């Protein structure tokens, strides 16, 4: 079967290449905004992909500063914008909107893989071609299907240049042909996602991590945040940011990018280990966007405990629960397993031994004691939730007929809640 994956590598640009890439990034953002204005102002009956393509060509002729963006990259902006509307119409995303200069990430598409001209120079470095930028170096951290190793089924189909807080990166789109994965025969597991315990497994184990920043880095971030607030108070309303304030913003962004890279690295390693060990993985189907909504309320009905809720929202966002599930889904599928999403209500309140929900069973945030006189089951609260999720996932899979048979594991889903 064919498999599409992305591979991200750091670019090493010269100062001139950096300026050229930033010019193209600004032009791509402006192209998106122009297409958005053109699309929303036209009547619905006159909107079409062909008309938008002609408008882009005319705009490149009339506006010389748009010419710094390669023609294929401009076409990629249009295709991405049109796909954003399709995702909106299908209910998968919100409607596309204006891209602000400081709120959007610079990105430049290179849609044709044959234009990249990828060459491996040595063990650490590779070279690629970026239109109107030239040959650029990138870190070679993964073997790519290039040169004699490339064929119709295994090749790099395109790339995208993106600017992060710590510099420019390239994301290659890699297509490969792999055999169908054999059925995974490992045990099953349920995973409860939390904050104190990031991942609690139904087998009683946990997947923990420490702070993403060291004490020195966290202290430096705290000082930079104070410096930023002091400089912002000194700035007059509507006044342009000073160079020192801009530099402070950049330093804060670099530290936060460091923390994010470490978080993603931990997630990749942890989800790979889980996908290799378990055949069926149950997770809660959480509405994370609703969970992290602000508690400020309105002027007429102000919210309560707003600061506490804001801290909880930051903690949830920092764990990136959705990204964890996304990684588990494709890694488990590559290994012949399956990820099952189960309803979230009562997974933390139900006893995984007797199946009853009794008031006060969750004595503390970390301890679950069943108040049913005939049970008395005790366990870590997150472990108990993981067992309930595993049981619910087993019932969901077994109720699908053939899917339950083809994805069966060594331990079949029980017909009743877990025994203590």
Tab-separated table of C-alpha atoms in Angstrom:
chain	number	residue	atom	x	y	z
A	1	UNK	CA	0.000	0.000	0.000
A	2	UNK	CA	1.051	3.610	-0.505
A	3	UNK	CA	1.895	5.671	2.550
A	4	UNK	CA	2.258	9.445	2.768
A	5	UNK	CA	4.433	10.856	5.508
A	6	UNK	CA	6.123	14.149	6.287
A	7	UNK	CA	9.747	14.643	7.292
A	8	UNK	CA	10.909	17.885	8.876
A	9	UNK	CA	14.533	19.056	8.674
A	10	UNK	CA	16.323	22.229	9.679
A	11	UNK	CA	17.536	24.513	6.904
A	12	UNK	CA	20.871	26.316	6.895
A	13	UNK	CA	20.304	29.545	4.949
A	14	UNK	CA	22.746	32.308	4.178
A	15	UNK	CA	21.682	35.881	5.111
A	16	UNK	CA	20.742	36.588	1.483
A	17	UNK	CA	18.714	33.367	1.278
A	18	UNK	CA	16.983	34.207	4.560
A	19	UNK	CA	15.873	37.579	3.167
A	20	UNK	CA	14.632	35.922	-0.038
A	21	UNK	CA	12.693	33.306	1.934
A	22	UNK	CA	11.100	35.963	4.143
A	23	UNK	CA	10.089	37.997	1.084
A	24	UNK	CA	8.436	34.920	-0.398
A	25	UNK	CA	6.734	34.132	2.919
A	26	UNK	CA	5.260	37.633	3.152
A	27	UNK	CA	4.176	37.444	-0.495
A	28	UNK	CA	2.473	34.079	0.114
A	29	UNK	CA	0.587	35.500	3.099
A	30	UNK	CA	-0.441	38.564	1.081
A	31	UNK	CA	-1.545	36.298	-1.779
A	32	UNK	CA	-3.773	34.368	0.626
A	33	UNK	CA	-5.341	37.608	1.913
A	34	UNK	CA	-5.917	38.934	-1.617
A	35	UNK	CA	-7.544	35.684	-2.696
A	36	UNK	CA	-9.689	35.733	0.437
A	37	UNK	CA	-10.870	39.303	-0.241
A	38	UNK	CA	-11.546	38.503	-3.906
A	39	UNK	CA	-13.455	35.336	-3.006
A	40	UNK	CA	-15.648	36.876	-0.302
A	41	UNK	CA	-16.539	39.974	-2.350
A	42	UNK	CA	-17.716	38.052	-5.429
A	43	UNK	CA	-21.263	36.707	-5.724
A	44	UNK	CA	-21.481	32.959	-5.140
A	45	UNK	CA	-22.366	32.177	-8.759
A	46	UNK	CA	-19.118	33.785	-9.992
A	47	UNK	CA	-16.799	31.957	-7.626
A	48	UNK	CA	-14.758	29.177	-9.213
A	49	UNK	CA	-11.267	27.761	-9.120
A	50	UNK	CA	-10.619	28.792	-12.731
A	51	UNK	CA	-11.686	32.403	-12.068
A	52	UNK	CA	-9.468	32.549	-8.976
A	53	UNK	CA	-6.541	31.191	-10.978
A	54	UNK	CA	-6.973	33.916	-13.590
A	55	UNK	CA	-7.202	36.553	-10.823
A	56	UNK	CA	-3.901	35.337	-9.374
A	57	UNK	CA	-2.188	35.522	-12.753
A	58	UNK	CA	-3.498	39.049	-13.271
A	59	UNK	CA	-2.390	40.067	-9.799
A	60	UNK	CA	1.146	38.815	-10.425
A	61	UNK	CA	1.260	40.906	-13.576
A	62	UNK	CA	-0.109	44.068	-11.929
A	63	UNK	CA	1.769	43.860	-8.600
A	64	UNK	CA	5.523	43.424	-9.089
A	65	UNK	CA	6.153	42.648	-5.400
A	66	UNK	CA	4.024	39.508	-5.776
A	67	UNK	CA	6.485	38.322	-8.438
A	68	UNK	CA	9.012	37.278	-5.777
A	69	UNK	CA	6.720	34.313	-5.078
A	70	UNK	CA	7.273	31.509	-7.622
A	71	UNK	CA	4.300	30.773	-9.859
A	72	UNK	CA	3.853	27.225	-8.543
A	73	UNK	CA	3.921	28.466	-4.953
A	74	UNK	CA	1.188	30.978	-5.829
A	75	UNK	CA	-0.912	28.187	-7.327
A	76	UNK	CA	-0.347	26.167	-4.142
A	77	UNK	CA	-1.745	29.083	-2.095
A	78	UNK	CA	-4.925	28.965	-4.187
A	79	UNK	CA	-5.260	25.184	-3.834
A	80	UNK	CA	-4.727	25.396	-0.078
A	81	UNK	CA	-7.327	28.159	0.202
A	82	UNK	CA	-9.865	26.207	-1.866
A	83	UNK	CA	-9.232	23.079	0.242
A	84	UNK	CA	-9.821	25.159	3.385
A	85	UNK	CA	-13.295	26.014	2.094
A	86	UNK	CA	-13.997	22.365	1.282
A	87	UNK	CA	-13.013	21.420	4.833
A	88	UNK	CA	-15.388	24.111	6.092
A	89	UNK	CA	-18.266	22.904	3.911
A	90	UNK	CA	-17.703	19.332	5.099
A	91	UNK	CA	-17.760	20.441	8.735
A	92	UNK	CA	-14.137	19.558	9.449
A	93	UNK	CA	-12.904	23.107	10.099
A	94	UNK	CA	-13.964	26.714	10.390
A	95	UNK	CA	-14.098	29.082	7.421
A	96	UNK	CA	-10.713	30.439	6.252
A	97	UNK	CA	-9.924	33.931	7.435
A	98	UNK	CA	-7.478	36.804	7.083
A	99	UNK	CA	-3.864	35.977	7.970
A	100	UNK	CA	-2.267	38.583	10.228
A	101	UNK	CA	1.392	39.468	9.863
A	102	UNK	CA	2.315	38.530	13.428
A	103	UNK	CA	-0.218	35.759	14.034
A	104	UNK	CA	0.467	33.500	11.068
A	105	UNK	CA	3.437	31.320	10.255
A	106	UNK	CA	5.407	31.957	7.083
A	107	UNK	CA	5.113	29.045	4.650
A	108	UNK	CA	6.227	28.551	1.031
A	109	UNK	CA	5.077	25.536	-0.973
A	110	UNK	CA	7.218	23.672	-3.501
A	111	UNK	CA	4.513	21.393	-4.947
A	112	UNK	CA	6.655	19.451	-7.437
A	113	UNK	CA	9.155	16.996	-6.017
A	114	UNK	CA	11.230	16.971	-9.204
A	115	UNK	CA	12.086	20.654	-8.631
A	116	UNK	CA	13.806	19.927	-5.316
A	117	UNK	CA	16.939	18.276	-6.776
A	118	UNK	CA	17.787	16.645	-3.435
A	119	UNK	CA	21.383	15.430	-3.048
A	120	UNK	CA	23.040	13.940	0.008
A	121	UNK	CA	26.419	15.611	0.592
A	122	UNK	CA	27.678	13.692	3.628
A	123	UNK	CA	26.431	11.984	6.762
A	124	UNK	CA	25.023	15.163	8.300
A	125	UNK	CA	24.033	17.429	5.414
A	126	UNK	CA	21.914	17.366	2.291
A	127	UNK	CA	21.255	19.930	-0.413
A	128	UNK	CA	18.036	20.925	-2.156
A	129	UNK	CA	16.875	23.546	-4.654
A	130	UNK	CA	14.326	26.182	-3.642
A	131	UNK	CA	12.900	28.287	-6.514
A	132	UNK	CA	14.156	31.901	-6.496
A	133	UNK	CA	16.269	31.110	-3.411
A	134	UNK	CA	18.843	28.721	-4.845
A	135	UNK	CA	20.624	25.673	-3.466
A	136	UNK	CA	20.175	25.434	0.308
A	137	UNK	CA	21.599	23.033	2.866
A	138	UNK	CA	19.469	21.025	5.293
A	139	UNK	CA	20.211	18.612	8.118
A	140	UNK	CA	20.133	15.010	6.908
A	141	UNK	CA	18.509	13.108	9.770
A	142	UNK	CA	16.534	10.530	7.765
A	143	UNK	CA	17.199	8.666	4.534
A	144	UNK	CA	15.028	10.039	1.755
A	145	UNK	CA	14.083	8.168	-1.465
A	146	UNK	CA	16.206	10.250	-3.835
A	147	UNK	CA	18.573	9.464	-6.676
A	148	UNK	CA	18.764	5.771	-7.562
A	149	UNK	CA	16.573	4.892	-4.593
A	150	UNK	CA	13.619	6.867	-5.996
A	151	UNK	CA	10.956	5.310	-8.215
A	152	UNK	CA	7.276	5.789	-8.950
A	153	UNK	CA	6.193	4.351	-5.602
A	154	UNK	CA	8.988	5.695	-3.407
A	155	UNK	CA	9.798	9.359	-3.892
A	156	UNK	CA	9.587	12.858	-2.493
A	157	UNK	CA	6.438	14.411	-3.942
A	158	UNK	CA	6.943	17.980	-2.726
A	159	UNK	CA	7.988	20.155	0.181
A	160	UNK	CA	7.086	23.217	2.182
A	161	UNK	CA	9.419	25.781	3.710
A	162	UNK	CA	8.185	27.001	7.099
A	163	UNK	CA	9.592	29.576	9.487
A	164	UNK	CA	9.650	28.693	13.181
A	165	UNK	CA	10.784	30.810	16.102
A	166	UNK	CA	14.302	29.379	15.845
A	167	UNK	CA	14.742	29.546	12.071
A	168	UNK	CA	13.608	28.016	8.796
A	169	UNK	CA	12.691	24.352	8.275
A	170	UNK	CA	11.727	22.224	5.294
A	171	UNK	CA	8.942	19.641	5.472
A	172	UNK	CA	9.260	16.976	2.777
A	173	UNK	CA	6.220	15.019	1.580
A	174	UNK	CA	7.468	11.444	1.225
A	175	UNK	CA	5.501	8.747	-0.576
A	176	UNK	CA	6.510	5.124	-0.059
A	177	UNK	CA	5.175	1.670	-0.847
A	178	UNK	CA	5.002	-0.594	2.185
A	179	UNK	CA	3.462	-4.052	2.658
A	180	UNK	CA	0.133	-4.352	4.418
A	181	UNK	CA	0.822	-4.618	8.156
A	182	UNK	CA	0.223	-7.959	9.787
A	183	UNK	CA	-2.417	-8.177	12.470
A	184	UNK	CA	-1.035	-7.008	15.796
A	185	UNK	CA	-1.312	-9.756	18.406
A	186	UNK	CA	-0.352	-7.788	21.494
A	187	UNK	CA	-2.545	-7.016	24.520
A	188	UNK	CA	-5.128	-4.257	24.664
A	189	UNK	CA	-4.979	-1.086	26.735
A	190	UNK	CA	-7.041	1.921	27.710
A	191	UNK	CA	-5.367	5.304	28.156
A	192	UNK	CA	-6.608	8.111	30.366
A	193	UNK	CA	-5.113	11.504	29.520
A	194	UNK	CA	-4.532	13.938	32.354
A	195	UNK	CA	-2.347	16.727	33.681
A	196	UNK	CA	-0.762	15.356	36.848
A	197	UNK	CA	-0.301	12.021	35.092
A	198	UNK	CA	-0.030	12.768	31.343
A	199	UNK	CA	-0.883	9.186	30.300
A	200	UNK	CA	-2.309	6.565	32.657
A	201	UNK	CA	-2.585	3.049	31.205
A	202	UNK	CA	-5.097	0.433	32.241
A	203	UNK	CA	-2.290	-2.011	33.129
A	204	UNK	CA	-1.347	0.254	36.052
A	205	UNK	CA	1.658	1.940	34.441
A	206	UNK	CA	2.122	5.623	33.689
A	207	UNK	CA	3.958	7.651	31.070
A	208	UNK	CA	5.363	10.717	32.792
A	209	UNK	CA	7.627	13.557	31.795
A	210	UNK	CA	9.403	16.340	33.617
A	211	UNK	CA	9.299	20.081	32.907
A	212	UNK	CA	10.016	20.974	29.300
A	213	UNK	CA	12.389	23.746	30.389
A	214	UNK	CA	15.252	23.526	32.864
A	215	UNK	CA	15.229	25.688	35.987
A	216	UNK	CA	17.588	28.155	34.352
A	217	UNK	CA	15.495	28.346	31.184
A	218	UNK	CA	12.277	28.733	33.163
A	219	UNK	CA	13.819	31.553	35.215
A	220	UNK	CA	15.051	33.257	32.049
A	221	UNK	CA	11.576	32.978	30.535
A	222	UNK	CA	10.057	34.509	33.671
A	223	UNK	CA	12.468	37.452	33.537
A	224	UNK	CA	11.806	37.974	29.830
A	225	UNK	CA	8.061	38.017	30.452
A	226	UNK	CA	8.535	40.715	33.115
A	227	UNK	CA	10.766	42.694	30.760
A	228	UNK	CA	8.162	42.427	28.016
A	229	UNK	CA	5.407	43.721	30.309
A	230	UNK	CA	7.563	46.650	31.481
A	231	UNK	CA	8.434	47.679	27.925
A	232	UNK	CA	4.834	47.356	26.769
A	233	UNK	CA	3.667	49.658	29.576
A	234	UNK	CA	6.225	52.247	28.492
A	235	UNK	CA	5.010	52.139	24.885
A	236	UNK	CA	2.381	54.657	23.858
A	237	UNK	CA	-0.881	53.336	22.351
A	238	UNK	CA	-0.489	52.796	18.618
A	239	UNK	CA	3.285	53.271	18.747
A	240	UNK	CA	5.467	50.846	16.806
A	241	UNK	CA	7.386	48.255	18.822
A	242	UNK	CA	10.949	49.200	19.638
A	243	UNK	CA	13.808	46.994	18.512
A	244	UNK	CA	14.485	45.923	22.078
A	245	UNK	CA	10.854	44.919	22.618
A	246	UNK	CA	10.893	42.991	19.331
A	247	UNK	CA	14.067	41.224	20.436
A	248	UNK	CA	12.421	40.328	23.743
A	249	UNK	CA	9.468	38.846	21.852
A	250	UNK	CA	11.876	36.775	19.733
A	251	UNK	CA	13.736	35.469	22.794
A	252	UNK	CA	10.460	34.417	24.442
A	253	UNK	CA	9.358	32.683	21.240
A	254	UNK	CA	12.651	30.799	21.012
A	255	UNK	CA	12.322	29.456	24.562
A	256	UNK	CA	8.729	28.393	23.950
A	257	UNK	CA	9.785	26.717	20.702
A	258	UNK	CA	12.448	24.788	22.636
A	259	UNK	CA	9.805	23.550	25.075
A	260	UNK	CA	7.512	22.536	22.209
A	261	UNK	CA	10.265	20.566	20.449
A	262	UNK	CA	10.999	18.641	23.641
A	263	UNK	CA	7.301	17.937	24.159
A	264	UNK	CA	6.902	16.602	20.607
A	265	UNK	CA	10.032	14.476	21.000
A	266	UNK	CA	8.610	12.906	24.175
A	267	UNK	CA	5.260	12.308	22.495
A	268	UNK	CA	6.871	10.618	19.498
A	269	UNK	CA	8.954	8.273	21.638
A	270	UNK	CA	6.083	7.459	24.003
A	271	UNK	CA	3.453	6.845	21.325
A	272	UNK	CA	5.858	4.671	19.314
A	273	UNK	CA	6.451	2.461	22.344
A	274	UNK	CA	2.713	2.173	23.048
A	275	UNK	CA	1.853	1.417	19.404
A	276	UNK	CA	4.496	-1.330	19.272
A	277	UNK	CA	3.259	-2.940	22.507
A	278	UNK	CA	-0.540	-2.905	22.255
A	279	UNK	CA	-2.903	-4.062	19.528
A	280	UNK	CA	-5.995	-2.091	20.524
A	281	UNK	CA	-5.738	1.282	22.222
A	282	UNK	CA	-8.789	2.915	23.751
A	283	UNK	CA	-8.921	6.682	24.349
A	284	UNK	CA	-11.639	9.096	25.397
A	285	UNK	CA	-13.402	11.076	22.683
A	286	UNK	CA	-12.818	14.495	24.252
A	287	UNK	CA	-14.084	17.848	22.972
A	288	UNK	CA	-10.816	19.582	23.823
A	289	UNK	CA	-11.797	22.936	22.278
A	290	UNK	CA	-14.767	23.135	24.639
A	291	UNK	CA	-12.618	22.132	27.608
A	292	UNK	CA	-10.201	25.037	27.142
A	293	UNK	CA	-12.766	27.794	26.680
A	294	UNK	CA	-12.315	30.882	28.835
A	295	UNK	CA	-14.373	31.307	32.010
A	296	UNK	CA	-14.487	35.117	31.833
A	297	UNK	CA	-18.150	35.196	30.835
A	298	UNK	CA	-19.825	38.482	29.878
A	299	UNK	CA	-20.197	41.909	31.464
A	300	UNK	CA	-23.718	41.050	32.616
A	301	UNK	CA	-22.722	37.570	33.864
A	302	UNK	CA	-19.008	37.550	34.703
A	303	UNK	CA	-17.340	34.215	35.286
A	304	UNK	CA	-15.885	32.903	38.525
A	305	UNK	CA	-12.411	31.544	39.286
A	306	UNK	CA	-11.190	32.947	35.995
A	307	UNK	CA	-7.474	32.812	36.841
A	308	UNK	CA	-7.731	29.220	38.033
A	309	UNK	CA	-9.548	28.204	34.851
A	310	UNK	CA	-6.935	30.011	32.742
A	311	UNK	CA	-4.192	28.009	34.472
A	312	UNK	CA	-6.091	24.779	33.805
A	313	UNK	CA	-6.504	25.731	30.140
A	314	UNK	CA	-2.766	26.353	29.800
A	315	UNK	CA	-2.003	22.996	31.405
A	316	UNK	CA	-4.368	21.153	29.043
A	317	UNK	CA	-2.966	22.947	26.004
A	318	UNK	CA	0.581	22.197	27.161
A	319	UNK	CA	-0.098	18.451	27.191
A	320	UNK	CA	-1.429	18.542	23.593
A	321	UNK	CA	-3.853	15.644	24.053
A	322	UNK	CA	-5.103	15.827	20.475
A	323	UNK	CA	-1.598	15.539	19.038
A	324	UNK	CA	-0.980	12.451	21.176
A	325	UNK	CA	-4.050	10.715	19.744
A	326	UNK	CA	-3.119	11.711	16.182
A	327	UNK	CA	0.316	10.133	16.610
A	328	UNK	CA	-1.204	6.984	18.108
A	329	UNK	CA	-3.671	6.628	15.230
A	330	UNK	CA	-1.181	6.528	12.377
A	331	UNK	CA	1.532	4.648	14.283
A	332	UNK	CA	-0.905	1.986	15.452
A	333	UNK	CA	-2.335	1.581	11.941
A	334	UNK	CA	1.193	1.099	10.549
A	335	UNK	CA	1.676	-1.802	12.978
A	336	UNK	CA	-1.636	-3.552	12.401
A	337	UNK	CA	-3.395	-2.217	15.487
A	338	UNK	CA	-6.369	0.046	16.026
A	339	UNK	CA	-7.263	3.126	18.090
A	340	UNK	CA	-10.834	3.258	19.413
A	341	UNK	CA	-12.437	6.458	20.730
A	342	UNK	CA	-15.049	5.901	23.418
A	343	UNK	CA	-17.514	8.337	25.066
A	344	UNK	CA	-15.938	10.235	27.922
A	345	UNK	CA	-18.817	10.589	30.448
A	346	UNK	CA	-18.411	8.605	33.689
A	347	UNK	CA	-15.113	6.944	32.766
A	348	UNK	CA	-13.593	8.479	35.920
A	349	UNK	CA	-16.622	7.846	38.186
A	350	UNK	CA	-17.454	4.251	37.265
A	351	UNK	CA	-15.870	1.382	39.167
A	352	UNK	CA	-13.889	-0.785	36.768
A	353	UNK	CA	-14.420	-3.872	38.956
A	354	UNK	CA	-18.178	-3.892	39.561
A	355	UNK	CA	-19.317	-1.360	36.970
A	356	UNK	CA	-21.423	0.732	39.345
A	357	UNK	CA	-21.314	4.495	39.803
A	358	UNK	CA	-21.608	5.417	43.470
A	359	UNK	CA	-21.377	8.888	44.980
A	360	UNK	CA	-18.062	9.787	46.594
A	361	UNK	CA	-16.067	6.915	45.104
A	362	UNK	CA	-13.368	9.280	43.921
A	363	UNK	CA	-12.123	10.289	47.349
A	364	UNK	CA	-9.268	12.459	46.043
A	365	UNK	CA	-7.962	13.510	42.653
A	366	UNK	CA	-5.585	10.527	42.650
A	367	UNK	CA	-7.492	7.843	44.587
A	368	UNK	CA	-10.586	5.833	43.675
A	369	UNK	CA	-12.393	3.723	46.293
A	370	UNK	CA	-15.637	2.046	45.264
A	371	UNK	CA	-18.384	2.771	47.830
A	372	UNK	CA	-20.397	-0.244	46.773
A	373	UNK	CA	-20.514	-2.444	49.940
A	374	UNK	CA	-20.239	-5.586	47.836
A	375	UNK	CA	-17.109	-4.375	46.024
A	376	UNK	CA	-14.726	-1.995	47.823
A	377	UNK	CA	-12.291	-1.876	44.876
A	378	UNK	CA	-9.353	0.512	45.371
A	379	UNK	CA	-6.978	1.841	42.703
A	380	UNK	CA	-5.386	4.950	41.330
A	381	UNK	CA	-8.165	7.101	39.904
A	382	UNK	CA	-6.462	7.456	36.508
A	383	UNK	CA	-5.757	3.724	36.328
A	384	UNK	CA	-9.410	3.003	37.096
A	385	UNK	CA	-10.431	5.363	34.281
A	386	UNK	CA	-8.021	3.621	31.914
A	387	UNK	CA	-9.588	0.234	32.727
A	388	UNK	CA	-13.048	1.613	31.999
A	389	UNK	CA	-11.820	3.027	28.696
A	390	UNK	CA	-10.277	-0.332	27.753
A	391	UNK	CA	-13.527	-2.126	28.518
A	392	UNK	CA	-15.601	0.398	26.532
A	393	UNK	CA	-13.195	0.114	23.578
A	394	UNK	CA	-13.571	-3.671	23.625
A	395	UNK	CA	-17.354	-3.413	23.527
A	396	UNK	CA	-17.181	-0.884	20.666
A	397	UNK	CA	-14.901	-3.098	18.548
A	398	UNK	CA	-16.759	-6.342	19.234
A	399	UNK	CA	-19.981	-4.669	18.164
A	400	UNK	CA	-18.639	-3.992	14.653
A	401	UNK	CA	-18.823	-7.561	13.409
A	402	UNK	CA	-15.880	-8.433	11.155
A	403	UNK	CA	-13.763	-5.601	12.468
A	404	UNK	CA	-13.912	-7.120	15.924
A	405	UNK	CA	-12.642	-10.417	14.502
A	406	UNK	CA	-9.873	-9.008	12.272
A	407	UNK	CA	-8.581	-6.744	15.044
A	408	UNK	CA	-8.918	-9.272	17.867
A	409	UNK	CA	-6.135	-9.370	20.435
A	410	UNK	CA	-4.805	-11.947	22.860
A	411	UNK	CA	-7.142	-10.687	25.583
A	412	UNK	CA	-10.683	-10.556	24.228
A	413	UNK	CA	-12.962	-7.731	25.446
A	414	UNK	CA	-14.713	-8.973	28.589
A	415	UNK	CA	-18.485	-9.362	28.605
A	416	UNK	CA	-18.572	-7.674	32.035
A	417	UNK	CA	-16.429	-5.049	33.731
A	418	UNK	CA	-12.882	-5.902	34.760
A	419	UNK	CA	-12.463	-8.208	37.699
A	420	UNK	CA	-10.500	-6.769	40.573
